[in-house]
Short mmCIF file of C-alpha atoms and ligand atoms in Angstrom, two decimals:
data_model
loop_
_atom_site.label_atom_id
_atom_site.label_comp_id
_atom_site.label_asym_id
_atom_site.label_seq_id
_atom_site.Cartn_x
_atom_site.Cartn_y
_atom_site.Cartn_z
CA MET X 23 -21.46 -8.47 12.25
CA ASN X 24 -24.34 -10.68 11.10
CA GLU X 25 -24.46 -14.50 11.38
CA GLU X 26 -23.27 -15.13 7.82
CA GLN X 27 -20.32 -12.78 8.32
CA SER X 28 -19.20 -14.51 11.50
CA ASP X 29 -19.03 -17.85 9.62
CA THR X 30 -16.85 -16.42 6.87
CA PRO X 31 -13.11 -16.24 7.60
CA ALA X 32 -11.94 -12.68 8.13
CA ILE X 33 -8.79 -11.32 6.53
CA ALA X 34 -6.85 -8.10 6.85
CA VAL X 35 -4.98 -6.67 3.89
CA LEU X 36 -1.99 -4.41 4.54
CA VAL X 37 -1.23 -1.87 1.82
CA SER X 38 0.82 1.20 1.09
CA GLY X 39 0.06 2.22 -2.47
CA ARG X 40 -1.93 1.48 -5.59
CA GLY X 41 -3.95 -1.45 -4.24
CA SER X 42 -4.33 -3.59 -7.37
CA ASN X 43 -3.74 -6.77 -5.34
CA LEU X 44 -6.35 -5.62 -2.81
CA ASP X 45 -8.73 -5.12 -5.71
CA ALA X 46 -7.94 -8.64 -6.97
CA ILE X 47 -8.82 -10.01 -3.52
CA PHE X 48 -12.18 -8.22 -3.56
CA ARG X 49 -12.87 -9.55 -7.08
CA ALA X 50 -11.99 -13.13 -6.08
CA ILE X 51 -14.38 -12.86 -3.13
CA GLU X 52 -17.15 -11.46 -5.34
CA GLN X 53 -16.62 -14.26 -7.87
CA GLY X 54 -16.82 -16.92 -5.16
CA ASP X 55 -13.21 -18.03 -5.63
CA LEU X 56 -12.08 -16.79 -2.22
CA HIS X 57 -14.26 -17.62 0.75
CA ALA X 58 -13.38 -14.74 3.01
CA ARG X 59 -14.34 -11.22 3.89
CA VAL X 60 -11.97 -8.29 4.12
CA ALA X 61 -12.57 -7.27 7.71
CA LEU X 62 -9.88 -4.60 7.69
CA VAL X 63 -7.49 -2.76 5.40
CA ILE X 64 -4.46 -1.24 7.11
CA SER X 65 -2.45 1.32 5.18
CA SER X 66 0.92 2.76 6.07
CA ARG X 67 -0.01 5.89 4.12
CA ALA X 68 -3.08 8.08 4.51
CA ASP X 69 -2.96 8.98 0.81
CA ALA X 70 -2.71 5.43 -0.57
CA PRO X 71 -5.11 4.90 -3.50
CA ALA X 72 -5.67 1.41 -2.01
CA LEU X 73 -7.72 3.09 0.75
CA ASP X 74 -10.21 4.34 -1.86
CA ILE X 75 -10.55 0.79 -3.20
CA ALA X 76 -11.17 -0.47 0.35
CA ARG X 77 -13.83 2.17 0.98
CA GLN X 78 -15.53 1.48 -2.37
CA HIS X 79 -15.99 -2.09 -1.16
CA GLY X 80 -17.21 -0.99 2.27
CA ALA X 81 -14.21 -2.36 4.16
CA ASP X 82 -13.06 -0.81 7.43
CA THR X 83 -9.77 1.02 7.11
CA VAL X 84 -7.05 2.09 9.51
CA VAL X 85 -3.92 4.13 8.81
CA VAL X 86 -0.80 3.13 10.72
CA ALA X 87 1.86 5.51 9.41
CA PRO X 88 5.32 4.58 10.78
CA LYS X 89 6.30 8.23 11.21
CA SER X 90 3.46 8.73 13.69
CA TYR X 91 5.05 6.19 16.05
CA GLY X 92 8.22 6.35 18.07
CA SER X 93 9.44 2.93 16.97
CA ARG X 94 8.63 -0.02 14.74
CA ALA X 95 7.48 -1.88 17.87
CA GLU X 96 4.93 0.86 18.69
CA ALA X 97 3.57 0.78 15.14
CA GLY X 98 3.44 -3.02 15.48
CA ALA X 99 1.39 -2.72 18.66
CA ALA X 100 -1.09 -0.46 16.85
CA ILE X 101 -1.34 -2.98 14.02
CA ILE X 102 -1.90 -5.86 16.46
CA ALA X 103 -4.61 -3.87 18.26
CA ALA X 104 -6.45 -3.23 14.98
CA LEU X 105 -6.09 -6.86 13.84
CA THR X 106 -7.30 -8.15 17.20
CA ALA X 107 -10.33 -5.87 17.19
CA ALA X 108 -11.21 -7.06 13.67
CA GLN X 109 -10.76 -10.72 14.74
CA VAL X 110 -8.90 -11.65 11.59
CA ASP X 111 -7.96 -15.22 10.69
CA ALA X 112 -5.24 -14.35 8.19
CA ILE X 113 -3.36 -11.38 6.80
CA ALA X 114 -2.16 -10.48 3.31
CA LEU X 115 0.68 -8.05 2.72
CA ALA X 116 -0.23 -6.54 -0.63
CA GLY X 117 2.37 -3.92 -1.39
CA PHE X 118 2.87 -3.03 2.29
CA LYS X 119 6.15 -1.10 2.42
CA PRO X 120 7.25 -0.95 6.08
CA ILE X 121 9.00 -3.95 7.56
CA LEU X 122 6.46 -5.58 9.83
CA ASP X 123 7.46 -5.64 13.48
CA ALA X 124 8.34 -9.11 14.76
CA SER X 125 5.54 -8.89 17.34
CA VAL X 126 2.94 -8.92 14.54
CA ILE X 127 4.55 -11.95 12.92
CA GLU X 128 4.68 -13.74 16.28
CA ALA X 129 1.00 -12.95 16.92
CA TYR X 130 -0.03 -14.61 13.62
CA PRO X 131 2.39 -17.50 13.06
CA ASP X 132 2.08 -18.96 9.54
CA ARG X 133 -1.00 -16.75 8.99
CA ILE X 134 0.59 -13.89 7.04
CA LEU X 135 1.18 -14.05 3.28
CA ASN X 136 3.25 -11.63 1.22
CA VAL X 137 3.35 -11.27 -2.55
CA HIS X 138 6.75 -10.34 -3.99
CA PRO X 139 7.40 -9.48 -7.65
CA SER X 140 10.27 -11.90 -8.33
CA LEU X 141 10.96 -15.60 -8.28
CA LEU X 142 12.39 -15.78 -4.76
CA PRO X 143 15.02 -16.28 -3.53
CA ALA X 144 16.20 -14.23 -6.53
CA PHE X 145 15.86 -10.47 -6.16
CA ALA X 146 14.69 -10.50 -2.55
CA GLY X 147 14.69 -7.48 -0.32
CA GLY X 148 13.70 -4.46 -2.39
CA MET X 149 10.23 -3.06 -2.85
CA ALA X 150 8.57 -2.91 -6.27
CA PRO X 151 9.77 -1.84 -8.83
CA ARG X 152 13.29 -2.65 -7.60
CA PRO X 153 13.04 -6.48 -8.00
CA GLN X 154 11.69 -6.07 -11.55
CA ALA X 155 14.45 -3.56 -12.40
CA ASP X 156 17.10 -5.85 -10.93
CA ALA X 157 15.75 -8.81 -12.93
CA LEU X 158 16.01 -6.76 -16.14
CA ALA X 159 19.52 -5.59 -15.27
CA ALA X 160 20.62 -9.17 -14.55
CA GLY X 161 19.36 -10.28 -17.96
CA VAL X 162 17.31 -13.19 -16.61
CA LYS X 163 14.98 -14.73 -19.17
CA LEU X 164 12.27 -15.68 -16.67
CA SER X 165 10.85 -13.66 -13.83
CA GLY X 166 7.55 -13.78 -11.97
CA CYS X 167 6.12 -13.54 -8.52
CA THR X 168 6.19 -15.44 -5.27
CA VAL X 169 3.70 -15.72 -2.45
CA HIS X 170 5.39 -16.73 0.78
CA ILE X 171 4.66 -17.02 4.47
CA VAL X 172 5.96 -13.97 6.30
CA THR X 173 8.66 -14.74 8.84
CA ALA X 174 11.16 -12.53 10.63
CA ASP X 175 13.58 -12.92 7.69
CA VAL X 176 12.44 -10.49 5.00
CA ASP X 177 11.26 -12.24 1.79
CA ALA X 178 12.68 -15.55 3.06
CA GLY X 179 9.68 -17.36 4.59
CA PRO X 180 8.34 -20.65 3.21
CA ILE X 181 7.38 -20.34 -0.46
CA VAL X 182 3.69 -21.10 -1.00
CA ALA X 183 3.34 -20.54 -4.75
CA GLN X 184 5.21 -19.04 -7.67
CA ALA X 185 4.30 -18.09 -11.22
CA ALA X 186 6.87 -17.45 -13.92
CA VAL X 187 6.61 -15.05 -16.85
CA PRO X 188 9.05 -14.54 -19.74
CA VAL X 189 11.33 -11.51 -19.79
CA LEU X 190 11.15 -10.14 -23.33
CA GLU X 191 13.98 -8.42 -25.24
CA ASP X 192 12.22 -5.06 -25.35
CA ASP X 193 10.80 -5.14 -21.82
CA THR X 194 10.88 -2.06 -19.64
CA VAL X 195 10.35 -2.14 -15.88
CA GLU X 196 6.75 -1.13 -16.60
CA THR X 197 5.98 -3.83 -19.16
CA LEU X 198 7.66 -6.55 -17.11
CA SER X 199 5.89 -5.39 -13.93
CA ALA X 200 2.53 -5.44 -15.72
CA ARG X 201 3.11 -9.03 -16.90
CA ILE X 202 4.10 -10.10 -13.38
CA LEU X 203 1.14 -8.26 -11.85
CA VAL X 204 -1.35 -10.40 -13.78
CA GLU X 205 0.11 -13.43 -12.00
CA GLU X 206 0.17 -11.68 -8.60
CA HIS X 207 -3.56 -11.00 -8.94
CA ARG X 208 -4.16 -14.70 -9.57
CA LEU X 209 -1.82 -16.13 -6.92
CA LEU X 210 -2.56 -13.97 -3.88
CA PRO X 211 -6.31 -14.78 -3.68
CA LEU X 212 -5.61 -18.43 -4.53
CA THR X 213 -3.05 -18.85 -1.77
CA LEU X 214 -5.29 -17.03 0.72
CA GLU X 215 -7.99 -19.59 -0.09
CA TRP X 216 -5.47 -22.40 0.51
CA LEU X 217 -4.48 -20.87 3.85
CA LEU X 218 -8.02 -20.26 5.08
CA SER X 219 -9.28 -23.68 4.02
CA GLY X 220 -6.54 -25.37 6.05
CA ARG X 221 -4.78 -26.87 3.02
CA LEU X 222 -1.46 -25.18 3.70
CA GLN X 223 0.88 -27.04 5.99
CA ILE X 224 4.22 -25.66 7.07
CA GLU X 225 6.74 -28.34 7.98
CA ASP X 226 10.48 -27.93 8.43
CA GLY X 227 10.35 -24.46 6.89
CA ARG X 228 8.59 -25.66 3.74
CA ALA X 229 5.00 -25.07 2.68
CA ARG X 230 3.04 -28.07 1.47
CA LEU X 231 -0.41 -28.11 -0.08
CA ALA X 232 -2.79 -30.84 1.10
CA PRO X 233 -5.22 -32.32 -1.46
CA ASP X 234 -8.41 -30.38 -2.06
CA THR X 235 -10.97 -32.64 -0.39
CA VAL X 236 -13.86 -30.19 -0.79
CA SER X 237 -13.84 -29.59 -4.57
CA ALA X 238 -12.88 -33.21 -5.25
CA HIS X 239 -16.45 -34.33 -4.40
C1 GRF A 311 3.28 -5.47 -6.15
O1 GRF A 311 4.17 -5.49 -7.22
C2 GRF A 311 3.71 -6.45 -5.09
O2 GRF A 311 4.35 -7.57 -5.60
C3 GRF A 311 4.70 -5.64 -4.29
O3 GRF A 311 4.15 -4.33 -4.28
C4 GRF A 311 3.31 -4.15 -5.41
C5 GRF A 311 1.96 -3.75 -4.90
O4 GRF A 311 1.09 -3.37 -5.93
N1 GRF A 311 4.90 -6.21 -2.99
P1 GRF A 311 -0.42 -3.03 -5.60
O5 GRF A 311 -0.43 -1.92 -4.56
O6 GRF A 311 -1.09 -4.27 -5.08
O7 GRF A 311 -1.03 -2.58 -6.90
#
């Protein structure tokens, strides 16, 4: 690690699949919108396309496949060991499928963000594309995405930011998901920047955003 790297906050991104949110994080860093470096990408699958994206950007990668461990706690210990070695300041769950062991959440209190493809608390719980399919089936006219702090209660931590999109008459799961994904790619890097710059405050289970004193000058 050179001197410039050690001054830049380090993040880990946890993935399981396609990796479009990981790609959005790399793009936000390259464009100067997110002041961070991806110190580590952890995948729960060795064949996740997200790993190729990580490698293309020169990020270190680790595979922690749940089936290789005897329990969720053992997988959690492997994740904590990798995060500790990479000295990360914050973590983004970007399509990470396994439920994170409580030990990981306890090791990084209020430092883990997750992006979920619905307007929470509606359609919590399932992995994409289930929330989008459930939104279509329910006939809601607005859907969107939520970035929240990860707590022990799945998809129920303090809401940091949300973006709404219309649900159109002829939407399919694919077209609705694509519209939501555009907003995910905007919100996840933005909220990571808020977290790393110290603007996010969690009080009484609610996330509050302090004024931006840096860009205001
Ligand atoms: C996204 O829809 C995200 O909201 C959900 O999983 C999907 C991940 O997509 N948690 P990608 O791997 O970032 O392309």
